[in-house]
XYZ file of C-alpha atoms in Angstrom:
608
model
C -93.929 125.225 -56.861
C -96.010 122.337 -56.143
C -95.525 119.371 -58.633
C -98.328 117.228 -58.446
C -101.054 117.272 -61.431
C -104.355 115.239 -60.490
C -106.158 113.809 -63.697
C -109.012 111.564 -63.970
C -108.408 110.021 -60.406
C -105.013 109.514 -61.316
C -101.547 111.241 -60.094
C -99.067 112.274 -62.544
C -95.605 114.338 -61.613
C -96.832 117.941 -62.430
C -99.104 120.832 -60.945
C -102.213 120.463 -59.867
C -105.080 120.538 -62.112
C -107.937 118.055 -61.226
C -110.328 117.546 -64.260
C -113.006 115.041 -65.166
C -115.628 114.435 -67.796
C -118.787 116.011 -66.826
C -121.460 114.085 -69.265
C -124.666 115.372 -69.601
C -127.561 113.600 -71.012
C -129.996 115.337 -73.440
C -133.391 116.007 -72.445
C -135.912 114.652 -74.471
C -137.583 117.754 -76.560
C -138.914 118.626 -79.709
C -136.315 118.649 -82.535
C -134.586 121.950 -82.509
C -134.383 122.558 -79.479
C -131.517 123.006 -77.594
C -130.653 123.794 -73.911
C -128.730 126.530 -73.314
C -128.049 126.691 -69.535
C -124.892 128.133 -68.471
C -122.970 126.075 -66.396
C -120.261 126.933 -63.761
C -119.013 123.624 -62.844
C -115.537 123.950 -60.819
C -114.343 122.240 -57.650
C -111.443 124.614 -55.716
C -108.969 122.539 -53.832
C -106.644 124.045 -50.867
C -102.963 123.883 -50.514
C -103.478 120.253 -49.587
C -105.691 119.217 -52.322
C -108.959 119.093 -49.903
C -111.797 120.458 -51.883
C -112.644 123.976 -49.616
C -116.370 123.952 -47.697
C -117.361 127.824 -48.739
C -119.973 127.484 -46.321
C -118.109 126.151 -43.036
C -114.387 128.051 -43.765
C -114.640 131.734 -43.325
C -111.322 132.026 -44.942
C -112.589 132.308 -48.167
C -115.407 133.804 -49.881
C -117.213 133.910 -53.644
C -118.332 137.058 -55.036
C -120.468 136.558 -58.120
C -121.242 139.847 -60.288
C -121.217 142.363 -57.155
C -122.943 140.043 -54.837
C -120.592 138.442 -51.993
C -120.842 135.499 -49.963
C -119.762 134.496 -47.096
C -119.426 131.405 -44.455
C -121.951 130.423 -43.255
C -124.177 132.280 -45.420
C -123.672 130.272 -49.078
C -126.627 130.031 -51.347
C -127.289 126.585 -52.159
C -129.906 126.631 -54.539
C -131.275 123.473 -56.804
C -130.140 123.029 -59.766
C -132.686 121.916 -61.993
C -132.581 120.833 -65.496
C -133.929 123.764 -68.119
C -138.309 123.050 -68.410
C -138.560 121.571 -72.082
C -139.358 123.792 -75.453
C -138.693 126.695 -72.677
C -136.299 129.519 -74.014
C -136.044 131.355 -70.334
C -131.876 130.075 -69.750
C -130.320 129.992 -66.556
C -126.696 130.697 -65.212
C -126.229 127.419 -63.582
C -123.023 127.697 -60.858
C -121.982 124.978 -58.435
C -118.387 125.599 -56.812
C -117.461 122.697 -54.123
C -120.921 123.017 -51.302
C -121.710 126.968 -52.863
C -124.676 126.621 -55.419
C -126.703 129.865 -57.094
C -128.972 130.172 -60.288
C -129.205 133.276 -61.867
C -131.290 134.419 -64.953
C -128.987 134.823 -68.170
C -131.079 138.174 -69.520
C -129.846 139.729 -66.172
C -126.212 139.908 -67.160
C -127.160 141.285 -71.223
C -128.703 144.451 -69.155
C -124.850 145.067 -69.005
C -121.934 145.112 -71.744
C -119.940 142.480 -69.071
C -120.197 138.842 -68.781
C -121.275 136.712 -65.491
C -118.204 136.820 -63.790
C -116.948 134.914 -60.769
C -114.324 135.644 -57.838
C -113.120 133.329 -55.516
C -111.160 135.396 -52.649
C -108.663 134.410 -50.125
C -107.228 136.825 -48.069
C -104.965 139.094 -50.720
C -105.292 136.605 -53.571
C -108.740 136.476 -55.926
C -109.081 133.712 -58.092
C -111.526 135.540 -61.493
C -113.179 133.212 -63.565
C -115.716 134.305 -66.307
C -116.051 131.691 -68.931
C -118.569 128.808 -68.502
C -117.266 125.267 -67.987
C -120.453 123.894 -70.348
C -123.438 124.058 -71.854
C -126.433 122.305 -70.668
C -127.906 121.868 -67.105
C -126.760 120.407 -64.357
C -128.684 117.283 -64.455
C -127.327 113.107 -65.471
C -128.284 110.408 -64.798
C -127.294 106.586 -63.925
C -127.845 103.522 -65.867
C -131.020 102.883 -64.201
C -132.392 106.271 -65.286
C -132.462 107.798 -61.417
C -130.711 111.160 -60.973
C -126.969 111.657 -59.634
C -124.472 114.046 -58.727
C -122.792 115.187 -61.746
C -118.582 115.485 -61.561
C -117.088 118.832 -62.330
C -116.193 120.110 -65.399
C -112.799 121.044 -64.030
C -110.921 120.862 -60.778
C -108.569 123.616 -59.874
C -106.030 124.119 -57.105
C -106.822 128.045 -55.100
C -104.289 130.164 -57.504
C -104.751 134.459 -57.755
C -104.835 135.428 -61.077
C -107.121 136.111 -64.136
C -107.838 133.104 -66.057
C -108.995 132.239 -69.252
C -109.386 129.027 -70.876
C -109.566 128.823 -74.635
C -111.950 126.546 -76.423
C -109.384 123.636 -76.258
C -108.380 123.555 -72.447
C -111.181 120.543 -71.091
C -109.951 118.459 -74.306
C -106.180 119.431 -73.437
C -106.211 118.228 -69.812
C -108.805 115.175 -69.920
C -106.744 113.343 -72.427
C -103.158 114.304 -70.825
C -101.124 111.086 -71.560
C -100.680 109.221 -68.120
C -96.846 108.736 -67.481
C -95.132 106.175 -65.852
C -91.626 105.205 -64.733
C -88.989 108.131 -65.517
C -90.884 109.892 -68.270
C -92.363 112.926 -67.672
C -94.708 116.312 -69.292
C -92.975 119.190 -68.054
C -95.194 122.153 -69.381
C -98.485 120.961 -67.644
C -99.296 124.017 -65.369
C -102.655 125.815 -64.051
C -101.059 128.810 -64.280
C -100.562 128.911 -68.050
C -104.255 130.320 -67.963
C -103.562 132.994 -66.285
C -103.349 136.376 -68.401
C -102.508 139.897 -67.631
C -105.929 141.704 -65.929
C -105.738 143.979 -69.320
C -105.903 141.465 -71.496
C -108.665 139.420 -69.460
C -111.061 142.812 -69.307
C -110.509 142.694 -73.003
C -112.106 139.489 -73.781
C -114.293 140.373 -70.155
C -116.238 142.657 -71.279
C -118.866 142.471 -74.053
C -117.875 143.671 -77.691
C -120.784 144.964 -80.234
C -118.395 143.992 -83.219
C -117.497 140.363 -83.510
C -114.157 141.107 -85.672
C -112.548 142.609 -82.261
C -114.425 140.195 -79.805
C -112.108 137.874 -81.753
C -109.165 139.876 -81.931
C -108.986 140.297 -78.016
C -109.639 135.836 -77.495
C -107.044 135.243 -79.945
C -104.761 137.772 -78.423
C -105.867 136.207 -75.002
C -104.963 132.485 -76.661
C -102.089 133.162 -78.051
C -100.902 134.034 -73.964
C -101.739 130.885 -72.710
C -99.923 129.275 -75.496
C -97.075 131.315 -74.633
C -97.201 130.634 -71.027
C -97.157 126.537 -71.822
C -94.146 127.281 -73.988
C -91.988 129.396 -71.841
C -88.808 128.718 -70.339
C -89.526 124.982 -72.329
C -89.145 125.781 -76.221
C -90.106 128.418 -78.772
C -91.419 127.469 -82.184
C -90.348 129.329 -85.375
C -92.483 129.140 -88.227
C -91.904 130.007 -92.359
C -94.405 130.674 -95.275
C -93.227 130.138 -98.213
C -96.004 131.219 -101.590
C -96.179 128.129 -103.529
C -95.985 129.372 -107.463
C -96.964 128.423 -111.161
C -95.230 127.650 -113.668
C -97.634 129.699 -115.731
C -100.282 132.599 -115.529
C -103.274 131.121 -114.483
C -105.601 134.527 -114.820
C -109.006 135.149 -114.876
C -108.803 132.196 -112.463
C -107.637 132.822 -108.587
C -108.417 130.925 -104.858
C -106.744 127.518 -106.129
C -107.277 124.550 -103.571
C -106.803 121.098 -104.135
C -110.055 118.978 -106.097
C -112.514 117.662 -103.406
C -113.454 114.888 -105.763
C -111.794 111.731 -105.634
C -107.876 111.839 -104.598
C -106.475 114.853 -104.712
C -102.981 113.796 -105.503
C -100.968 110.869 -106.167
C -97.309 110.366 -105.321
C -95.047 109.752 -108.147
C -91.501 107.885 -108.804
C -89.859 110.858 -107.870
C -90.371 111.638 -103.763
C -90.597 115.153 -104.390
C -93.408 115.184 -106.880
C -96.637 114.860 -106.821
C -99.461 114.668 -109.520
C -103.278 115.800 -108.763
C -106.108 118.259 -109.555
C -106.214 121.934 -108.422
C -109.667 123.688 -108.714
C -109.666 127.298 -109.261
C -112.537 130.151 -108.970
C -113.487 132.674 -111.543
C -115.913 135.628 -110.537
C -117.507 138.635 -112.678
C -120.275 140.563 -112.569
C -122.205 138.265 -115.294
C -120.476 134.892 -114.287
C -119.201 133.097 -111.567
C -117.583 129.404 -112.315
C -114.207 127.747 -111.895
C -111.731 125.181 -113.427
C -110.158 122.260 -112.305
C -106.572 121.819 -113.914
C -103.952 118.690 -113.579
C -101.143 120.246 -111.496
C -97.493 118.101 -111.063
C -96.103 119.647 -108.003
C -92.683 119.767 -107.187
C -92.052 119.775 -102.867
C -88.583 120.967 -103.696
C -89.244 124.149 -105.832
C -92.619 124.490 -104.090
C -93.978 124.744 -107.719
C -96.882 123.779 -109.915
C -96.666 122.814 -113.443
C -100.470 123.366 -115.194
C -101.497 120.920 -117.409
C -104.549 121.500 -119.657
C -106.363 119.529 -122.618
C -106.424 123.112 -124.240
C -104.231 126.401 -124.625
C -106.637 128.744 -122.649
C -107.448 127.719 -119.375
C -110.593 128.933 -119.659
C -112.179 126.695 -122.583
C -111.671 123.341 -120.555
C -111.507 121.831 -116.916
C -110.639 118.789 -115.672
C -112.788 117.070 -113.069
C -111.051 113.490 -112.147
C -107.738 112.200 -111.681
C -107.115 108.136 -111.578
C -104.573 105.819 -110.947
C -104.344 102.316 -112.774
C -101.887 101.088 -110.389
C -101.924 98.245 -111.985
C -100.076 99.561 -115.332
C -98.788 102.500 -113.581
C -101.017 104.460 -116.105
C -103.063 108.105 -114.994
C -105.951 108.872 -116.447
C -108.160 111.877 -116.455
C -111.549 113.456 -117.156
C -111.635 116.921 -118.922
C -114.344 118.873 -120.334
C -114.099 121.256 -123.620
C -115.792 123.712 -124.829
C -117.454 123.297 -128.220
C -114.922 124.448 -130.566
C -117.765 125.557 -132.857
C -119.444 127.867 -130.212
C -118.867 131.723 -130.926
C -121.179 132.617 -127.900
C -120.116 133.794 -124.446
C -117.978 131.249 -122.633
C -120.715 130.342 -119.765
C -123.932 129.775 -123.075
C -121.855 127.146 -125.170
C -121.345 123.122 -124.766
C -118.763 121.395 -123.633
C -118.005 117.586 -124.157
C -116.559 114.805 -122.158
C -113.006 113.460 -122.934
C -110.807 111.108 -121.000
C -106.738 111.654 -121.201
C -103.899 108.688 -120.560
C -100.475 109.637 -119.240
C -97.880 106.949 -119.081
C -95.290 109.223 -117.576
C -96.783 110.145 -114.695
C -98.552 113.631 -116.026
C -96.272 114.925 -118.121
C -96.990 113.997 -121.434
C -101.128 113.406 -122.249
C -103.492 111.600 -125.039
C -106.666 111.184 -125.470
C -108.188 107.411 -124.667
C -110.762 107.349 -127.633
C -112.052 104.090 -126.133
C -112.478 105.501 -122.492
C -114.016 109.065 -123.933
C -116.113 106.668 -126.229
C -117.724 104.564 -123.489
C -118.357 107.742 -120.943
C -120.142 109.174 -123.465
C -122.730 105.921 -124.343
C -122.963 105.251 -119.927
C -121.993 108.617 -118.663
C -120.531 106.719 -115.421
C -119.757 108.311 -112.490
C -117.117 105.947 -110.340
C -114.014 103.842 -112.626
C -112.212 101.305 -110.605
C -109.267 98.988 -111.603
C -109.662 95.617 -110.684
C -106.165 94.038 -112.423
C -104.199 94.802 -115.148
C -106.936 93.601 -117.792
C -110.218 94.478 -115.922
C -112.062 97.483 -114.445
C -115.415 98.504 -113.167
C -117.675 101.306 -113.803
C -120.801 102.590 -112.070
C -123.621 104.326 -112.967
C -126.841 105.743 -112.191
C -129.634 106.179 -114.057
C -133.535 107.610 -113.126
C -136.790 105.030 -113.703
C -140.115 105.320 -112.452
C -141.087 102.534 -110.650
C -143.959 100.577 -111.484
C -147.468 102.097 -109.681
C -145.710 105.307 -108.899
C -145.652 109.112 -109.674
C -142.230 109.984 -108.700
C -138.497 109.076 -109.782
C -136.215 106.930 -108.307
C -132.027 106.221 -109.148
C -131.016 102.464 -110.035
C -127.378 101.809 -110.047
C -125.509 99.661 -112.605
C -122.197 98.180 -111.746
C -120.322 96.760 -115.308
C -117.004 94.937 -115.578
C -114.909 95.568 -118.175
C -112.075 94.266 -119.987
C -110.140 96.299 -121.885
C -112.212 98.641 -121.514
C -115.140 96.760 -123.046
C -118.303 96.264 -121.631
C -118.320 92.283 -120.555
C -121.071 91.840 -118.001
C -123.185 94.070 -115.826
C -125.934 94.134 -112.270
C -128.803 96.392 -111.474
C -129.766 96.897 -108.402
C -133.445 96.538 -107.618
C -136.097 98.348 -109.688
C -138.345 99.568 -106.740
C -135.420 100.797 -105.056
C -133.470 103.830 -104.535
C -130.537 103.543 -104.806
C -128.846 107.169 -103.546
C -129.559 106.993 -99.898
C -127.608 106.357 -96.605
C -128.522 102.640 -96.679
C -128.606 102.280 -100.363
C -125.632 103.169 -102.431
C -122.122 102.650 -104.588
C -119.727 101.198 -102.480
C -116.290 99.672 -103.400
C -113.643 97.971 -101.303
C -111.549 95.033 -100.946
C -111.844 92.554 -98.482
C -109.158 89.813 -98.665
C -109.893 88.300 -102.589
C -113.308 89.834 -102.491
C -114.304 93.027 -103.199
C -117.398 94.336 -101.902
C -120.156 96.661 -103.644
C -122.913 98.477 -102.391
C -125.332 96.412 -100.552
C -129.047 97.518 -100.336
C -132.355 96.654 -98.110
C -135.773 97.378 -98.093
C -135.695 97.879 -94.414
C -135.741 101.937 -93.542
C -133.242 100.891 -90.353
C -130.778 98.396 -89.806
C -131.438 96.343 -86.741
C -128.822 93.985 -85.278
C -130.224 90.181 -85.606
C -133.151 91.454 -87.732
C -132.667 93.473 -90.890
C -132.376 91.348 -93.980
C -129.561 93.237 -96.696
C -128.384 91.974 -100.046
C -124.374 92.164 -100.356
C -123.047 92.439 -104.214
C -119.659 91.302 -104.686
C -117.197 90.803 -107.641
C -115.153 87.315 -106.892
C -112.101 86.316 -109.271
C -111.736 82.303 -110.198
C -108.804 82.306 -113.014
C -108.780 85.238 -114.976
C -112.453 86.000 -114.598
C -114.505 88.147 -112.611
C -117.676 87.131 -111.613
C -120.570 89.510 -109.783
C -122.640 87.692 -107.195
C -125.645 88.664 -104.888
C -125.901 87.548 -101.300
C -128.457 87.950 -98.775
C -127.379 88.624 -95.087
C -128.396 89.379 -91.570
C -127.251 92.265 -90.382
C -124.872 92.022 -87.310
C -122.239 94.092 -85.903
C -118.280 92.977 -85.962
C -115.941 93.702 -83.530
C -113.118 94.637 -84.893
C -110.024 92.430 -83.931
C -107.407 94.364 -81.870
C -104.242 95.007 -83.481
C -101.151 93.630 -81.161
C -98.679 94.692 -84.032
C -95.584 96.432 -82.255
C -93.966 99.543 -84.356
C -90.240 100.091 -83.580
C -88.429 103.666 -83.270
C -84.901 104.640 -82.793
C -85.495 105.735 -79.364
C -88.923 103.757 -78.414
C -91.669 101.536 -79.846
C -95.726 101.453 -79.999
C -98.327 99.238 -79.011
C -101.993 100.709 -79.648
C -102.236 103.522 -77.053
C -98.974 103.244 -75.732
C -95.379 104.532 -76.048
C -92.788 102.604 -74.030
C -88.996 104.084 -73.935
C -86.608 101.117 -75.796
C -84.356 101.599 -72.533
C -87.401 100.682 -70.442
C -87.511 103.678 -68.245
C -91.058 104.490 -68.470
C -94.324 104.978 -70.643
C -97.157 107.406 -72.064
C -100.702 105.724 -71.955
C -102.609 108.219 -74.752
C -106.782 107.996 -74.820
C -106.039 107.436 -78.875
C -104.554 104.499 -81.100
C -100.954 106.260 -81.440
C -101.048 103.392 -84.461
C -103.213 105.251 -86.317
C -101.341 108.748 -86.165
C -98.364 106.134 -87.445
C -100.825 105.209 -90.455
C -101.206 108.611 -91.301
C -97.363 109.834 -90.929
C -97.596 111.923 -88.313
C -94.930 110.589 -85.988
C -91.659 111.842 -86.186
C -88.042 110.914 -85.251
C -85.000 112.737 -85.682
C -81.708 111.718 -83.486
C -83.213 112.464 -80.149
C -85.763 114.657 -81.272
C -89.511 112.969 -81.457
C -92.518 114.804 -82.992
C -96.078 113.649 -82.274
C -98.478 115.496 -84.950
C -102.414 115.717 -85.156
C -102.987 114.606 -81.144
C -106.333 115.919 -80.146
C -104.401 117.828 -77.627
C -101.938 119.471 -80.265
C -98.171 118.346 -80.818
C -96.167 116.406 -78.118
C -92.838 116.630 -78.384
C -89.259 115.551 -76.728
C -86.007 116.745 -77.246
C -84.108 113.970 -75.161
C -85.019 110.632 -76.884
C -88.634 110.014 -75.010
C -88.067 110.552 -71.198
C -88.915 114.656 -71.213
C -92.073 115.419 -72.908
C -93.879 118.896 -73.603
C -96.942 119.329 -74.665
C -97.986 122.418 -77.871
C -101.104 122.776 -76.683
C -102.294 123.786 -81.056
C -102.138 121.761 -84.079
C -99.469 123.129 -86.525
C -102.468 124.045 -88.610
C -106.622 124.996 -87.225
C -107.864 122.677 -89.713
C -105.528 119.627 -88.607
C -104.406 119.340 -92.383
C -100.834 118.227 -93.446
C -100.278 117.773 -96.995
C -97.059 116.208 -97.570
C -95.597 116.364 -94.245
C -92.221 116.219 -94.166
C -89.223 116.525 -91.314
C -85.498 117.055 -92.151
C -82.213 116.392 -90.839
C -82.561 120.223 -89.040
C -85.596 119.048 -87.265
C -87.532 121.398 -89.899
C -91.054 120.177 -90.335
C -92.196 121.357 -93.650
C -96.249 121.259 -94.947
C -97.896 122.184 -97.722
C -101.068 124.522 -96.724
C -104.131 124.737 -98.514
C -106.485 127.188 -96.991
C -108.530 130.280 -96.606
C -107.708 133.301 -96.347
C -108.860 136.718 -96.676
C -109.217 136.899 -100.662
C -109.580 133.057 -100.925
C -107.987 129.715 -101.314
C -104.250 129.969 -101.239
C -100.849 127.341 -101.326
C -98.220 127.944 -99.190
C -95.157 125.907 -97.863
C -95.095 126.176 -93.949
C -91.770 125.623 -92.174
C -91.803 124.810 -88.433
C -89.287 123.997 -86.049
C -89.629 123.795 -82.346
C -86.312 124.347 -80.545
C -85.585 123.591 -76.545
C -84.409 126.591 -74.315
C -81.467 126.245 -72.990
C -80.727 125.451 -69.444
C -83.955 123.820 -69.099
């Protein structure tokens, strides 16, 4: 089997696959509007890697449909970009010099899809997915019209191929290798799939439930393909429990407001808000509850400002870092109510834990203050100080409609001690316009605001808030700036591994053997804790082109071409001595939201 795997102009020790970016630009067209062309965009190389001339070697033909073509008879029609606001699509196919349009309605007259065969002699290459969407038409930087580059570039191989939705991602952002390291799994013919399974996903379904079914089942081959003879990958769910009924409520997933957890003293607990769903006939609603989790037990222990679950809900979890104090938001219901749950009030009150959520009391001070400014955002600034924001609605002088001002105040202990507005002819609850908190060096930085309705580089006048400290004191200060854009400055920090180190995009062995260049910052999977080391074993997590992985310290690689989960979540990630990579999953499923504790653990064939 030939070994060499063509990439983006450069060569790489595997099998041949030649792909590169095809870029189309939009054309300009009323909003909406989108062009749906069809496009076939494949160049088939020969044994040598010599792109074949369908038109000047009869040893090969393309049959499109039913229709077949032969050298020298090879349509090469124009392919012209789709006529703007038009809805009458084209099938768009250029292979190598061979070039045909044809209508898409033709092929719905049918239950089959456009399908193409490239023949030589006994072997037929079948191809009947799209490369793209969008014509066949770029252009260069002076605005004049070009050749476009293929979608993807594929050495003559028989078989029935199917690419799933991730293969032009997959092989344009291969990692390039260089000395002694190497991808092993990198094949064309992974996309190959049994001619049953390819009519399956072929042909036309009128249910989309089993149009699914057969490309999953047609996936889940080509994964199997890049993992055979290489590794196999075992996987564990595990029902994460409660340490108490939580009924009428069901479908628990973590809160989407604020941070949904906080780590604790103890590495296998965490503290954080779980919202659940309750649905009748008469009502639907849910509940958010404080939940400490325990990794180990793969438990949850409910917390919840009253007995039944259903009179209260929590909304907001915070962290005074500063005191290594919790706090939290909780609504109850009116005590005094005797009507149905969803007619009577419920007020505001704001819990303290000092024990990291296990024991909780009300913060009269905190519950008093929400309920005089109703806030919305609570920031610590030191162990003294804090900040809360708020919004409130004014009509602006001269006007007939609403607008929102924001008002940031500092506190200190919890006590108003000064406050600033933003401007009262401006809203402030747009794109441009809004809360903003974060911490620059000794400054923190608010939301700035302008009267401009776009920022322009060198032009657009914007006034920056900030909160400054001198002593003990916080002060707030307004200051008007230009707006400009700033590079950001490279980061040249090294990060050292057992078994090799990384600089930006690249991995180099510690024994100096070789390299990976990636297309992404491998420092910020790092930031995020998805790399991996265990012994010789070395886990790369969250790559846009799935897992990469090495059993051998670094110098074999193979690639999983799937995230461990579709939605490219990992809650508490976690890898032990075994090499077991444990997760907590929050997702949907059929019924609803659901917590599970997925165990995966890839483990290398032997003999390979």
């Amino acid at each position: 089997m030939s070994k060499i795997f063509k990439y983006k102009g450069r060569l790489t020790l595997l099998s041949i696959v030649v792909i590169t970016l095809f870029c189309t630009l939009p054309i300009k067209a009323q909003p909406g509007w989108q062009d749906f062309t069809q496009r076939y965009s494949y160049t088939i190389l020969d044994k040598n890697g010599k792109a074949i001339s369908f038109k000047g070697n009869k040893d090969y033909s393309i049959m499109v449909d039913s229709e077949l073509y032969r050298s020298p008879n090879v349509p090469q029609d124009s392919l012209k970009p789709a006529t703007q606001n038009s809805f009458a699509f084209e099938n768009q196919i250029r292979i190598n010099d061979f070039s045909l349009v044809i209508s898409i309605n033709s092929n719905y007259e049918t239950q089959k899809q456009l399908e193409i065969k490239i023949i030589h002699k006994k072997d037929t290459m079948y191809i009947y997915q799209s490369s793209g969407t969008g014509s066949f038409w770029i252009k260069d930087f002076q605005g004049k019209p070009t050749e476009p580059s293929p979608d993807f570039t594929f050495r003559f191989i028989g078989g029935h191929y199917f690419f799933p939705s991730w293969t032009k991602n997959l092989l344009d952002n291969i990692p390039q290798t260089k000395g002694n390291v190497k991808i092993k799994n990198i094949d064309q013919r992974h996309f190959i799939i049994p001619k049953k399974v390819y009519d399956s996903v072929f042909y036309f379904s009128r249910k989309y439930d089993m149009e699914q079914k057969h490309k999953e089942e047609a996936e889940n081959l080509v994964v199997k393909n890049f993992m055979k003879g290489y590794f196999s990958l075992e996987r564990g769910i595990q029902p994460t429990t409660f340490d108490r009924s939580v009924q009428p409520f069901n479908k628990p997933r973590w809160s989407s407001w604020g941070n949904s957890y906080f780590s604790t003293k103890d590495k296998n607990e965490y503290l954080g808000i779980v919202d659940f769903s309750y649905d009748t006939l008469n009502w639907s609603g849910g509940r958010g509850m404080i939940v400490r989790f325990d990794r180990k037990k793969n438990q949850m222990k409910i917390w919840s400002p009253t007995e039944k679950l259903m009179y209260s809900s929590t909304a907001l979890l915070y962290k005074d870092t500063f005191n290594d104090v919790y706090y939290n938001r909780s609504i109850i219901r009116d005590s005094n109510c005797k009507e149905l749950i969803y007619k009577c009030d419920f007020v505001n009150k704001f819990y303290r834990s000092t024990d990291e959520g296990k024991m909780w009391k009300e913060d009269k001070k905190l519950t008093q203050l929400y309920q005089k400014q109703e806030f919305r955002k609570l920031e610590f600034l030191d162990k003294n100080h804090a900040l809360i924001f708020k919004l409130d609605k004014i009509r602006p002088e001269n006007k007939k409609y609403d607008i929102q001002q924001g008002t940031y105040y500092l506190l200190k202990d919890f006590r108003i001690i000064d406050s600033l507005k933003t401007p009262k002819d401006l809203h402030y609850n747009d794109n441009y316009n809004r809360y903003q908190y974060s911490i620059k060096n000794d400054t923190i930085l608010l939301g700035s605001w302008t009267y401009d309705p776009h920022y322009t580089i060198g032009k657009t006048k914007y006034f920056q808030p900030i909160l400054t400290k001198v002593g003990n004191q916080w002060k707030f200060q307004v200051i008007e700036k230009t707006y400009s854009r700033i590079q950001p400055k490279t980061d040249l920090s090294v990060i050292n591994f057992r078994n090799f180190k990384i600089l930006n995009n690249l991995l180099f062995l510690n024994n100096e053997n070789g390299s990976l260049d990636f297309s992404t910052d491998l420092s910020e999977l790092h930031k995020k804790e998805l790399i991996f080391e265990r012994g010789n074993q070395i886990y790369l997590i969250g790559l846009g082109i799935g897992t990469l992985l090495s059993f051998d310290g670094g110098s074999t690689w193979y690639v999983y071409p799937l995230p461990l989960e579709k939605d490219s979540r990992y809650d508490l990630l976690e890898i032990n001595e075994q090499g077991v990579i444990t997760h907590l999953k929050n997702s949907w499923r059929k019924n609803g939201y659901e917590f599970n504790k997925v165990f995966s653990q890839f483990l290398e064939w032997e003999n390979n």
